[in-house]
Amino acid sequence: MLTPLAGQAKTDARTAERRAAETLAKMTQEEKIGLLHGPMPMLLAASKRPKDVAIGAGFIRGVERLGVPMLVESDASLGVSNLMEMRKGDVATALPSGLSLASSWDPELARAGGAMIGSEARAKGFNVMLVGGVNLIRDPRAGRNFEYLGEDPVLAGELVGGQIDGVQSNSIIGTIKHFALNDQETGRNVASVEMDEASMRESDLLAFQIGIEKGNPGSVMCAYNRVGGLYSCEHPFLLNDVLRRDWGFKGFVMSDWGAVHSTEAILAGLDQQSGEQLDGKPYFSDLLVKAVEDGKIPQSAVDKAAGRVLYAIYAHGVADHPLQPGQTIDYDAHAEVAQRAAEQGIVLLRNEGGILPLATTAKKILVVGGNADVGVPGGGGSSQVNPVGGLKRVTKGAESGPAAGFARRGYVGTAPLDALRAEFPGATVSYLDGKDAAAAATAAKGADVVIVFAEKYSTEAVDHLDLSLGEGQDELIDAVASANGKTIVVLETGNPVLMPWLNKVPAILSAWYGGQRGGAAIARVLAGEVNPSGHLPVTFPASVDQLPNPVLPGSDAPPADKETRAIYGIQAGTKPFDIHYPEGSDAGYRWFDKKGLKPLFPFGYGLSYTQFRYDDLKATGGKTLTVRFTVSNSGARAGADVPQVYVTRPGKAKRLIGWAKPDLKPGESKEVTVTADLRVLADFDAKAQRWVLPAGEVRVEVGASAADPVLTGTVRMNRFVRKP
Ligand code: BGC
């Protein structure tokens, strides 16, 4: 376990508020406004960049005379992705993707990863980390899903809370994002999500609410998209009502980079304009100064916003722990954290005839495809980390469109091929890149076992139109599996994919984007040194026709014309359109449950090299809902399981209320307890502005996935009412 920085004790909220008020009282107007905006250093001439300051996504000038430090910001959730320094060859530890982390169902692992990347951020001179993304996965084609934490609000909320808490243990401000409903990339700067309040509160907003309660982030980043016609960054309902009034959030709201459209946004609850050059206008600097002078914006709005920034600075120990950039980082120890995370994020989807773990008797192993000779893929965009060892085999992530300027497709870390050779010293492990499917099939015939690596590149700013692997990989797998029945597929993707070859392939692993040590983690799982324990945080549909929107919203929208580009401040993209989510609050498995659809692999699914049994369900209802049961390892290997508890109310889709992750030796049993947060079961009554759970019977199930109830029972719940 990593030890967070010494002296990271946080200041309590009341002290932080008092200190913020005292400092604010001493500040000039210029100093206050200075806290409310900042540039993207990459777009600043070198001479305008502050000296001896780390160059990341942005910075906000502090007030030196009052001991208010400069806020130095870095992306993001998968490690320090320090843009400029990266070009100069700086590296950082690359954690596995969000979907990998979410597959662990382990908030402690999220915390350990957060503590590690936060310590690197601080050592490099950053005190704000733009971590963690908690947009719900509503569409498995969305480009940024790899950064996010799955389709369920409780799972995503708990994990992001752990991640942020870990990051902030380094006296750093964390930033939960992108608030709200920024669930796809297509049209992200122009589209408007149309959803009723109850649906929002029970899904995407609930993930944020839980994340904020668990992680206490210093900041919230409002999103690019519009919600109900209004930009998220000038949305009084989202920012003033939900976030501040209802949830009591005391920190500051920073905009996404290029997401500000007016000075009046300050009245709606936005405090800080980030990456201001991208907005085209100095909304929160010169224009704000003028608006206050002209009486259009009250001084109190500026004071409030500056006070919130100061509050976060004091509450998270940023003022009390000045940055000392250039500290040494123990990259070897950090790589271990990345590897442990990658190992726990691998999901075993299929293992017919116990082909895995690979027997040490396999003497001829053929590895095919997926650039497995160089490393594992990473996703593109602002979250991309230049890993220790560098990005290998890099190509452009997009030839045209919104990602063309910045997305890179690169391979990181330990190459699976090398790692497999190390795991199987007695075998000949050969490699073919898979470009020639016929040649791969011929070679497969002579191998004891074939491992095909299949990948799909995802990046910020672009969605996929379908769920296919693409690049001829389905054909490759089919050809190889037809030639050799002992073919194992390792998927390295940022999203669920279809598997037309499924029945020909006895074993499948989903390794997502495994980060810097992904290759080693895959090899250890294949060899059986690690017993896989990952469970899907997202449903794998059997076809796009099963999705609430079979056609990705906006994928048929016409390209933005000159006028649209000027209005929305974008260089490329589509004309504005509305996004409707027919599933409402029932995203992912809930939609599949409601519609009686059978997915390819359900949410929560994941196999192990051992077997688990569930017994003795004891569920008690009334004022609270507590579910107890026993989990036993009935197989021959030690391993961890993730039994899940779902609750279904009459006429409703099932909802995950919690889970356990017991680690069990062969023959060992443990009783576990899951207690429900009743908001998760309740409806949000928008009229009464309350969570309401009507009295009545609910069905409780303990399942191995959302589609595999093992123990079931019913309990009677009392009526439950709670403020938002
Ligand atoms: C992304 C954010 C990121 C910011 C700064 C934006 O494009 O949406 O997630 O933190 O850039 O790099």
XYZ file of C-alpha atoms and ligand atoms in Angstrom:
736
model
C 0.000 0.000 0.000
C 1.271 3.431 -0.845
C 1.891 5.903 1.891
C 0.392 9.244 1.038
C 2.519 12.328 1.584
C 3.262 13.180 5.140
C 1.273 15.971 6.706
C -1.674 15.584 4.389
C -4.255 15.973 7.145
C -7.143 17.916 5.706
C -8.567 21.018 7.196
C -12.140 20.672 8.398
C -14.837 22.441 6.424
C -15.514 25.128 9.004
C -11.857 26.123 9.330
C -11.514 26.180 5.539
C -14.558 28.437 5.277
C -13.190 30.786 7.911
C -9.775 30.981 6.261
C -11.376 31.541 2.847
C -13.455 34.416 4.223
C -10.431 35.989 5.923
C -8.318 35.829 2.775
C -11.145 37.053 0.571
C -11.559 40.107 2.776
C -7.948 41.096 2.052
C -8.108 40.607 -1.695
C -8.373 43.228 -4.398
C -10.869 42.840 -7.204
C -8.076 41.970 -9.597
C -6.849 39.235 -7.296
C -10.343 37.809 -6.921
C -10.953 37.763 -10.645
C -7.540 36.208 -11.080
C -8.815 33.104 -9.303
C -11.699 32.759 -11.718
C -9.964 32.101 -15.008
C -6.849 30.592 -16.442
C -5.218 29.673 -19.719
C -4.181 26.473 -21.365
C -0.386 26.816 -21.192
C 0.121 24.901 -24.410
C -1.565 27.732 -26.260
C 0.508 30.413 -24.534
C 3.727 31.739 -25.954
C 6.624 30.334 -23.931
C 7.491 33.845 -22.714
C 4.009 34.198 -21.164
C 4.181 30.956 -19.225
C 5.053 31.323 -15.572
C 8.576 30.243 -14.830
C 9.328 27.057 -12.925
C 5.748 25.867 -13.154
C 4.781 22.458 -14.489
C 3.008 22.623 -17.813
C -0.190 20.644 -17.868
C -3.774 21.276 -18.880
C -3.995 24.678 -17.231
C -3.111 26.999 -14.392
C -4.819 29.643 -12.290
C -2.622 32.404 -10.924
C -2.604 32.593 -7.145
C -2.105 35.544 -4.835
C 1.433 35.307 -3.618
C 1.224 38.121 -1.086
C -1.591 36.279 0.706
C -0.104 32.819 0.451
C -2.691 31.661 -2.085
C -0.801 29.249 -4.314
C -1.044 29.039 -8.053
C -3.309 26.154 -9.074
C -1.368 23.976 -11.459
C -3.639 21.522 -13.238
C -2.969 18.176 -14.828
C -5.127 15.545 -16.460
C -6.332 12.974 -15.400
C -7.755 9.706 -14.150
C -5.306 7.204 -15.672
C -2.133 8.982 -14.609
C -0.387 12.333 -14.990
C -0.815 13.292 -18.618
C 1.286 16.400 -18.709
C 0.988 17.570 -22.243
C 3.984 19.781 -22.711
C 6.408 17.905 -20.562
C 5.361 14.769 -22.364
C 6.677 16.197 -25.579
C 9.957 16.811 -23.891
C 10.041 13.158 -22.902
C 8.610 13.281 -19.397
C 6.842 10.109 -18.364
C 4.388 9.012 -15.712
C 2.928 5.738 -14.520
C 0.006 4.711 -16.727
C -2.806 3.035 -14.850
C -5.245 0.785 -16.675
C -8.320 2.409 -18.153
C -11.405 3.324 -16.161
C -13.309 0.321 -17.465
C -10.523 -1.921 -16.244
C -10.651 -0.315 -12.814
C -14.433 -0.607 -12.783
C -14.136 -4.317 -13.581
C -12.398 -4.756 -10.234
C -15.476 -3.503 -8.367
C -12.969 -2.428 -5.747
C -13.057 1.123 -4.349
C -9.900 0.388 -2.333
C -8.028 -0.380 -5.523
C -9.362 2.866 -6.961
C -8.097 4.659 -3.858
C -4.627 3.071 -4.128
C -4.396 3.999 -7.820
C -5.564 7.538 -7.039
C -3.040 7.896 -4.217
C -0.281 6.763 -6.568
C -1.090 9.032 -9.513
C -1.788 11.907 -7.115
C 1.663 11.483 -5.579
C 3.202 11.631 -9.065
C 1.172 14.732 -9.876
C 2.464 16.449 -6.756
C 6.033 15.321 -7.326
C 5.881 16.833 -10.806
C 4.480 20.118 -9.541
C 0.708 19.840 -9.910
C -1.797 20.558 -7.159
C -5.019 20.063 -9.123
C -5.727 16.779 -10.850
C -8.604 16.623 -13.311
C -9.673 13.231 -11.977
C -12.222 11.392 -12.124
C -14.623 10.924 -14.940
C -17.911 9.416 -13.868
C -20.218 9.867 -16.837
C -22.441 6.825 -17.054
C -22.068 4.476 -19.959
C -25.359 4.714 -21.762
C -24.029 3.802 -25.162
C -21.325 1.153 -25.594
C -20.111 2.963 -28.699
C -19.146 6.164 -26.913
C -15.537 7.188 -27.374
C -14.665 8.044 -23.801
C -16.184 4.993 -22.156
C -12.690 3.664 -21.536
C -12.074 6.571 -19.149
C -15.318 6.045 -17.260
C -16.509 3.597 -14.654
C -19.390 1.677 -16.146
C -23.133 1.892 -16.478
C -24.317 1.698 -12.895
C -24.543 4.793 -10.671
C -23.617 3.030 -7.432
C -20.629 1.173 -8.864
C -19.346 4.244 -10.719
C -20.027 6.569 -7.778
C -18.269 4.360 -5.222
C -15.249 3.897 -7.468
C -14.832 7.526 -8.415
C -15.197 8.429 -4.728
C -12.309 6.085 -3.883
C -10.218 7.418 -6.738
C -10.703 11.062 -5.774
C -10.078 10.363 -2.101
C -6.809 8.669 -3.065
C -5.696 11.547 -5.278
C -6.596 14.159 -2.675
C -4.616 12.324 0.027
C -1.655 14.141 -1.562
C -2.992 17.596 -0.680
C -4.246 17.986 -4.196
C -7.642 19.119 -5.430
C -9.528 16.457 -7.402
C -12.145 17.289 -10.025
C -15.136 15.053 -10.608
C -16.313 15.409 -14.210
C -18.030 15.957 -16.679
C -21.134 17.372 -15.042
C -23.563 16.373 -16.482
C -24.902 13.857 -18.992
C -21.850 14.131 -21.243
C -22.364 10.507 -22.139
C -21.176 10.580 -25.731
C -18.653 12.469 -27.820
C -20.602 13.027 -31.021
C -21.835 16.604 -30.878
C -20.393 17.073 -27.402
C -20.129 20.839 -27.809
C -23.517 21.354 -29.384
C -25.909 18.550 -28.464
C -28.632 18.910 -25.866
C -29.638 15.980 -23.682
C -33.381 15.984 -23.131
C -34.257 14.108 -19.975
C -36.773 14.520 -17.167
C -35.475 15.409 -13.732
C -36.376 12.119 -12.066
C -34.472 10.113 -14.665
C -31.396 12.295 -14.262
C -31.471 12.145 -10.489
C -31.822 8.359 -10.490
C -28.942 7.763 -12.892
C -26.184 10.117 -14.015
C -26.687 12.622 -11.220
C -26.779 9.842 -8.635
C -23.336 8.671 -9.761
C -22.015 12.195 -9.170
C -23.874 12.510 -5.891
C -22.398 9.292 -4.502
C -18.959 10.177 -5.892
C -19.047 13.579 -4.198
C -20.241 12.097 -0.903
C -17.525 9.438 -0.900
C -14.677 11.384 -2.451
C -15.329 14.970 -1.339
C -13.686 16.510 -4.408
C -12.524 20.106 -4.190
C -13.905 20.797 -7.631
C -16.545 19.761 -10.139
C -15.956 20.181 -13.881
C -19.046 21.138 -15.830
C -19.405 19.534 -19.230
C -19.405 20.670 -22.843
C -22.903 19.539 -23.753
C -26.228 21.186 -23.159
C -28.940 19.742 -20.931
C -32.513 20.688 -21.705
C -31.217 23.356 -24.079
C -28.860 25.064 -21.600
C -25.107 24.616 -21.534
C -23.993 22.543 -18.570
C -21.607 25.330 -17.550
C -24.388 27.889 -17.307
C -27.062 25.671 -15.885
C -28.626 27.084 -12.708
C -30.534 23.877 -12.039
C -27.472 21.642 -12.271
C -24.975 23.949 -10.605
C -26.893 26.098 -8.140
C -29.837 23.860 -7.312
C -28.627 20.283 -7.523
C -24.950 20.607 -6.752
C -24.953 23.385 -4.180
C -28.418 23.646 -2.669
C -29.320 19.958 -2.639
C -25.950 18.259 -2.276
C -24.261 20.972 -0.207
C -21.165 21.054 -2.431
C -18.803 23.721 -1.079
C -15.954 23.584 -3.559
C -15.729 25.294 -6.932
C -17.053 24.530 -10.369
C -14.475 24.742 -13.133
C -15.480 24.616 -16.765
C -14.333 22.011 -19.200
C -11.781 23.409 -21.630
C -13.740 25.530 -24.058
C -17.126 25.005 -22.403
C -17.898 28.589 -21.348
C -20.288 30.656 -23.420
C -21.083 33.706 -21.299
C -20.098 35.868 -18.364
C -23.580 35.353 -16.890
C -22.569 31.724 -16.348
C -21.218 32.956 -13.019
C -24.793 33.579 -11.882
C -25.706 30.027 -12.782
C -22.967 28.668 -10.537
C -19.818 28.470 -12.658
C -16.774 29.739 -10.735
C -13.841 29.303 -13.033
C -13.190 29.496 -16.772
C -10.565 26.890 -17.635
C -8.473 26.754 -20.799
C -9.854 30.200 -21.573
C -8.253 30.623 -25.002
C -10.487 27.837 -26.251
C -13.617 29.864 -25.511
C -12.688 32.696 -27.779
C -13.786 35.378 -25.289
C -12.428 36.452 -21.888
C -15.774 35.798 -20.200
C -14.388 35.427 -16.682
C -11.656 38.053 -16.915
C -12.044 41.324 -18.859
C -15.723 40.792 -19.585
C -16.444 39.932 -15.969
C -14.610 43.016 -14.716
C -16.692 45.146 -17.052
C -19.965 43.400 -16.217
C -19.406 44.128 -12.519
C -18.505 47.743 -13.244
C -21.636 48.091 -15.370
C -23.765 46.605 -12.608
C -24.771 43.621 -14.735
C -23.130 41.130 -12.429
C -23.208 41.815 -8.684
C -19.943 41.951 -6.788
C -21.329 39.251 -4.528
C -21.156 36.766 -7.428
C -17.430 37.380 -7.815
C -16.902 37.127 -4.058
C -18.805 33.873 -3.867
C -16.909 32.308 -6.737
C -13.494 33.388 -5.451
C -14.497 32.235 -1.957
C -15.277 28.768 -3.270
C -11.919 28.468 -4.977
C -10.230 29.566 -1.750
C -12.343 27.120 0.231
C -11.089 24.187 -1.850
C -7.503 25.404 -1.561
C -7.724 25.425 2.236
C -9.945 22.375 2.650
C -7.571 20.172 0.674
C -4.320 21.370 2.172
C -3.113 23.003 -1.037
C -2.081 26.267 0.632
C -0.425 24.458 3.511
C 1.667 22.136 1.346
C 3.445 24.262 -1.224
C 4.509 22.552 -4.414
C 8.103 21.451 -4.751
C 8.330 20.229 -8.332
C 10.984 17.828 -9.462
C 10.775 15.301 -6.645
C 11.975 11.785 -7.249
C 9.316 9.223 -8.089
C 9.662 5.547 -7.306
C 8.454 4.345 -10.707
C 9.193 0.712 -9.920
C 6.903 0.729 -6.916
C 4.253 2.615 -8.881
C 4.409 0.111 -11.721
C 3.486 -2.534 -9.177
C 0.345 -0.560 -8.319
C -0.494 -0.344 -12.024
C 0.052 -4.058 -12.461
C -2.075 -5.047 -9.487
C -4.844 -2.858 -10.871
C -4.537 -4.383 -14.352
C -4.658 -7.904 -12.935
C -7.858 -7.152 -11.058
C -9.452 -5.539 -14.085
C -9.226 -8.552 -16.403
C -12.538 -10.316 -16.993
C -12.607 -13.978 -17.996
C -15.579 -14.178 -20.344
C -15.346 -17.756 -21.505
C -13.346 -20.828 -20.544
C -14.747 -23.937 -22.197
C -13.251 -27.199 -21.033
C -11.000 -25.340 -18.612
C -8.535 -24.473 -21.389
C -7.261 -21.724 -19.119
C -5.036 -21.378 -17.270
C -2.637 -22.506 -19.931
C -0.963 -25.768 -19.132
C 2.781 -25.582 -18.829
C 2.812 -28.543 -21.200
C 2.035 -26.224 -24.138
C 5.344 -26.187 -25.976
C 4.404 -24.233 -29.081
C 2.475 -21.054 -28.385
C 1.529 -18.805 -31.278
C 0.670 -15.188 -30.493
C -1.214 -13.281 -33.194
C -2.197 -9.670 -33.715
C -2.995 -6.706 -31.510
C 0.538 -5.270 -31.702
C 1.246 -7.739 -28.900
C 4.940 -7.502 -29.713
C 5.168 -3.878 -28.551
C 2.687 -3.288 -25.773
C -0.953 -2.882 -24.920
C -3.150 -0.209 -26.464
C -4.162 2.947 -24.677
C -7.018 5.295 -25.429
C -6.542 8.725 -26.948
C -7.294 12.252 -25.812
C -6.644 14.325 -22.732
C -6.348 11.275 -20.472
C -3.493 9.726 -22.426
C -0.379 9.230 -20.361
C 3.129 9.076 -21.721
C 4.088 5.964 -19.797
C 7.383 5.010 -18.271
C 9.224 3.482 -21.198
C 7.423 5.761 -23.640
C 4.569 5.338 -26.057
C 5.493 2.767 -28.657
C 4.391 2.387 -32.272
C 2.458 5.658 -32.363
C 0.127 6.663 -35.176
C -2.454 9.411 -35.509
C -5.659 8.657 -33.638
C -7.875 10.261 -36.267
C -7.249 11.543 -39.757
C -10.009 14.145 -39.633
C -12.798 15.390 -37.391
C -12.731 16.698 -33.806
C -9.992 14.317 -32.605
C -7.617 14.897 -35.512
C -5.609 17.556 -33.718
C -4.732 15.669 -30.575
C -5.627 11.966 -30.585
C -2.748 9.534 -30.807
C -2.905 5.794 -31.037
C -0.049 4.316 -29.111
C 1.020 1.174 -27.326
C 2.347 1.216 -23.823
C 4.314 -0.801 -21.358
C 5.161 -4.452 -21.144
C 4.546 -6.261 -24.415
C 2.286 -9.286 -23.942
C 4.655 -11.273 -26.144
C 7.652 -10.637 -23.880
C 5.573 -11.274 -20.790
C 4.344 -14.602 -22.195
C 7.881 -15.639 -23.051
C 8.864 -14.898 -19.467
C 5.882 -16.877 -18.112
C 6.547 -19.911 -20.334
C 10.318 -20.312 -20.497
C 9.965 -23.935 -21.600
C 7.843 -23.081 -24.644
C 8.533 -21.558 -28.030
C 6.397 -18.435 -28.190
C 6.236 -17.067 -31.722
C 4.427 -14.029 -33.086
C 2.591 -12.996 -36.230
C 1.097 -9.536 -36.614
C -2.117 -11.001 -38.011
C -2.262 -8.813 -41.094
C -2.299 -11.957 -43.209
C -5.167 -14.068 -41.843
C -4.401 -17.019 -44.112
C -0.767 -17.137 -42.995
C -1.886 -16.919 -39.347
C -4.313 -19.806 -39.898
C -1.585 -21.932 -41.446
C 0.790 -21.212 -38.576
C -2.025 -21.904 -36.099
C -2.295 -25.472 -37.346
C 1.175 -26.264 -36.062
C 0.741 -24.652 -32.623
C -0.325 -26.272 -29.339
C -2.273 -23.173 -28.519
C -2.944 -19.825 -30.212
C -3.525 -16.526 -28.433
C -5.079 -13.854 -30.632
C -4.909 -10.297 -29.338
C -7.718 -8.134 -30.699
C -7.941 -4.419 -30.093
C -10.179 -1.489 -30.780
C -8.890 2.040 -30.457
C -11.074 4.620 -28.719
C -10.431 8.273 -28.180
C -11.943 11.364 -26.682
C -13.938 13.436 -29.190
C -15.067 10.527 -31.397
C -17.613 7.747 -30.940
C -17.820 4.463 -32.755
C -20.711 3.808 -35.053
C -20.882 0.100 -34.320
C -19.571 -2.563 -31.984
C -17.380 -4.496 -34.365
C -13.684 -4.983 -33.729
C -12.924 -3.787 -37.231
C -9.614 -3.852 -39.090
C -10.248 -7.409 -40.290
C -9.876 -8.820 -36.798
C -13.151 -10.767 -36.747
C -12.066 -12.514 -39.934
C -8.615 -13.142 -38.477
C -10.013 -14.732 -35.313
C -12.425 -16.824 -37.334
C -9.688 -18.096 -39.618
C -7.308 -18.910 -36.768
C -9.986 -20.533 -34.605
C -11.135 -22.619 -37.572
C -7.567 -23.850 -37.979
C -6.878 -24.536 -34.317
C -9.586 -25.348 -31.765
C -7.298 -24.210 -28.939
C -7.574 -20.531 -29.735
C -7.780 -17.981 -26.954
C -8.866 -14.399 -27.638
C -7.618 -11.500 -25.531
C -9.675 -8.369 -26.108
C -8.011 -5.016 -25.538
C -10.757 -2.510 -26.140
C -12.253 0.628 -24.697
C -15.768 -0.680 -25.139
C -17.892 -3.797 -25.396
C -17.599 -5.473 -28.792
C -19.514 -8.105 -30.739
C -18.007 -11.570 -31.129
C -19.315 -13.319 -34.232
C -16.654 -16.027 -33.710
C -17.612 -16.699 -30.087
C -18.652 -20.336 -30.484
C -15.417 -21.256 -32.214
C -13.230 -19.887 -29.456
C -12.986 -21.772 -26.156
C -11.523 -18.929 -24.053
C -11.918 -15.159 -24.061
C -10.420 -12.523 -21.769
C -11.447 -8.901 -21.729
C -8.360 -6.967 -20.644
C -9.599 -3.493 -21.686
C -6.697 -1.039 -21.963
C -4.448 -2.417 -19.275
C -2.026 0.477 -18.809
C 1.701 0.226 -18.423
C 1.770 -3.276 -16.989
C -1.204 -4.608 -18.916
C 0.907 -7.088 -20.853
C 2.363 -8.605 -17.695
C -1.089 -8.788 -16.104
C -2.523 -10.620 -19.122
C 0.353 -13.113 -19.148
C -0.046 -13.809 -15.434
C -3.765 -14.447 -15.838
C -3.212 -16.715 -18.853
C -0.575 -18.651 -16.928
C -2.790 -18.944 -13.871
C -0.510 -17.010 -11.544
C -3.407 -14.660 -11.064
C -6.907 -16.036 -10.792
C -9.143 -13.634 -12.719
C -11.726 -11.856 -10.602
C -12.915 -9.031 -12.855
C -16.631 -8.596 -13.506
C -18.144 -6.549 -16.306
C -19.120 -2.990 -15.344
C -20.987 -2.672 -18.625
C -23.342 -4.874 -20.625
C -22.011 -6.469 -23.816
C -25.017 -6.313 -26.156
C -25.672 -9.049 -28.689
C -26.310 -6.401 -31.353
C -26.807 -2.647 -31.654
C -30.509 -3.346 -32.187
C -30.769 -4.121 -28.491
C -29.606 -0.636 -27.541
C -32.104 2.058 -26.557
C -30.744 4.061 -29.502
C -29.814 1.552 -32.215
C -28.407 4.469 -34.195
C -25.951 6.562 -32.188
C -27.601 9.933 -31.478
C -26.263 12.625 -33.789
C -24.307 10.236 -35.977
C -26.563 11.292 -38.822
C -26.415 15.025 -37.975
C -25.039 17.210 -40.764
C -21.555 18.633 -40.298
C -21.350 22.005 -38.619
C -21.354 24.885 -41.082
C -19.306 28.040 -40.620
C -22.025 29.808 -38.650
C -22.534 26.898 -36.267
C -18.800 26.621 -35.768
C -18.636 30.300 -34.863
C -21.615 30.166 -32.470
C -20.438 27.068 -30.673
C -16.754 27.864 -30.840
C -15.799 24.575 -32.474
C -13.422 23.747 -35.285
C -15.161 20.567 -36.401
C -18.247 18.587 -35.464
C -21.917 18.499 -36.248
C -24.856 20.862 -36.243
C -26.747 20.964 -32.929
C -29.155 18.144 -32.179
C -31.081 16.737 -29.241
C -30.177 13.496 -27.551
C -33.040 11.424 -26.214
C -32.348 8.431 -24.054
C -35.423 6.183 -24.214
C -34.082 4.176 -21.275
C -34.364 7.188 -18.932
C -32.819 6.191 -15.610
C -32.691 2.547 -16.646
C -29.327 2.588 -18.395
C -27.417 -0.574 -19.246
C -28.533 -3.804 -17.575
C -31.715 -2.161 -16.316
C -32.824 -1.570 -19.894
C -31.996 -5.169 -20.787
C -33.963 -6.356 -17.746
C -36.951 -4.138 -18.492
C -37.081 -5.227 -22.125
C -36.311 -8.901 -21.457
C -33.287 -8.755 -23.771
C -30.525 -11.336 -23.631
C -27.129 -9.680 -23.992
C -23.962 -11.316 -25.245
C -22.484 -10.967 -21.753
C -24.432 -9.346 -18.936
C -23.333 -6.613 -16.561
C -21.636 -8.111 -13.525
C -20.501 -11.230 -15.377
C -17.034 -12.715 -14.928
C -15.606 -16.205 -14.535
C -12.847 -17.486 -12.305
C -10.489 -20.460 -12.331
C -12.340 -21.646 -9.246
C -16.077 -21.934 -8.491
C -18.148 -20.105 -5.941
C -21.347 -21.055 -4.175
C -23.857 -18.745 -2.505
C -26.052 -19.922 0.402
C -28.102 -18.808 3.383
C -29.743 -15.647 2.134
C -31.001 -13.573 5.047
C -32.608 -10.349 3.928
C -34.251 -7.955 6.353
C -36.427 -5.077 5.282
C -38.411 -2.452 7.151
C -36.664 0.857 7.612
C -33.414 -0.402 6.123
C -32.508 -3.180 3.745
C -29.747 -5.537 4.794
C -28.790 -8.613 2.823
C -26.588 -11.342 4.309
C -25.398 -14.487 2.618
C -22.522 -16.923 2.567
C -20.017 -17.195 -0.248
C -17.935 -20.373 -0.511
C -15.057 -21.283 -2.745
C -16.025 -24.753 -3.880
C -13.172 -25.145 -6.354
C -9.510 -25.970 -6.083
C -7.867 -22.525 -6.365
C -7.843 -19.423 -4.205
C -9.724 -16.540 -5.755
C -11.900 -13.489 -5.253
C -15.545 -13.307 -6.225
C -17.949 -10.419 -6.708
C -21.444 -11.532 -5.712
C -23.922 -8.771 -6.472
C -27.179 -7.829 -4.804
C -30.010 -6.591 -7.008
C -33.405 -5.437 -5.860
C -36.518 -5.279 -8.011
C -39.664 -3.386 -7.156
C -42.955 -4.413 -8.734
C -43.118 -3.241 -12.330
C -39.581 -1.823 -12.271
C -36.215 -2.836 -13.641
C -33.748 -4.388 -11.211
C -31.196 -2.159 -9.555
C -27.810 -3.008 -8.129
C -27.732 -2.028 -4.464
C -24.309 -3.357 -3.570
C -21.801 -6.160 -3.758
C -19.039 -7.873 -1.817
C -15.596 -8.983 -2.903
C -14.494 -11.832 -0.654
C -11.117 -13.429 -1.278
C -11.424 -17.120 -0.508
C -9.091 -20.084 -0.225
C -10.320 -23.424 -1.604
C -13.053 -24.729 0.685
C -13.318 -21.446 2.597
C -16.681 -19.739 3.292
C -17.443 -16.210 4.422
C -20.649 -14.514 5.405
C -20.969 -11.114 3.735
C -23.401 -8.272 4.336
C -24.673 -5.707 1.857
C -26.702 -2.756 3.064
C -28.743 -0.667 0.655
C -28.619 3.081 0.288
C -32.377 3.450 -0.059
C -32.065 6.289 -2.555
C -30.905 3.657 -5.008
C -34.208 1.828 -4.669
C -36.404 4.886 -4.453
C -38.004 7.031 -7.141
C -37.120 10.672 -7.343
C -40.338 12.630 -6.985
C -39.510 15.807 -8.883
C -42.667 17.601 -7.778
C -42.085 16.994 -4.093
C -38.303 17.211 -4.554
C -37.830 14.062 -2.524
C -36.638 10.493 -2.861
C -39.677 8.323 -2.217
C -39.784 4.571 -1.779
C -43.362 3.392 -1.379
C -44.033 0.763 1.305
C -44.284 -2.719 -0.104
C -42.558 -5.913 -1.071
C -39.351 -5.967 -3.063
C -37.537 -8.889 -4.600
C -33.954 -9.382 -3.504
C -31.494 -11.433 -5.485
C -27.901 -12.388 -5.005
C -26.456 -12.939 -8.431
C -23.294 -13.849 -10.249
C -24.332 -11.169 -12.747
C -27.362 -9.015 -13.526
C -28.770 -11.946 -15.499
C -27.880 -14.795 -13.150
C -29.842 -14.714 -9.894
C -28.591 -17.445 -7.567
C -30.417 -16.726 -4.304
C -33.732 -14.901 -4.237
C -36.145 -13.711 -1.584
C -38.611 -10.963 -0.822
C -38.743 -8.401 1.940
C -41.231 -5.755 2.908
C -39.946 -2.209 2.995
C -41.399 0.668 4.955
C -42.108 3.893 3.154
C -38.905 5.914 2.881
C -38.687 9.596 2.131
C -35.531 11.655 1.947
C -34.440 15.079 0.807
C -32.553 15.175 -2.485
C -11.662 17.154 -21.530
C -11.430 17.139 -20.041
C -10.007 17.534 -19.732
C -9.731 18.891 -20.343
C -8.337 19.406 -20.064
C -11.177 18.431 -22.185
O -11.129 18.272 -23.558
O -13.034 16.980 -21.792
O -11.716 15.879 -19.513
O -9.799 17.525 -18.352
O -9.899 18.792 -21.737
O -7.390 18.727 -20.773
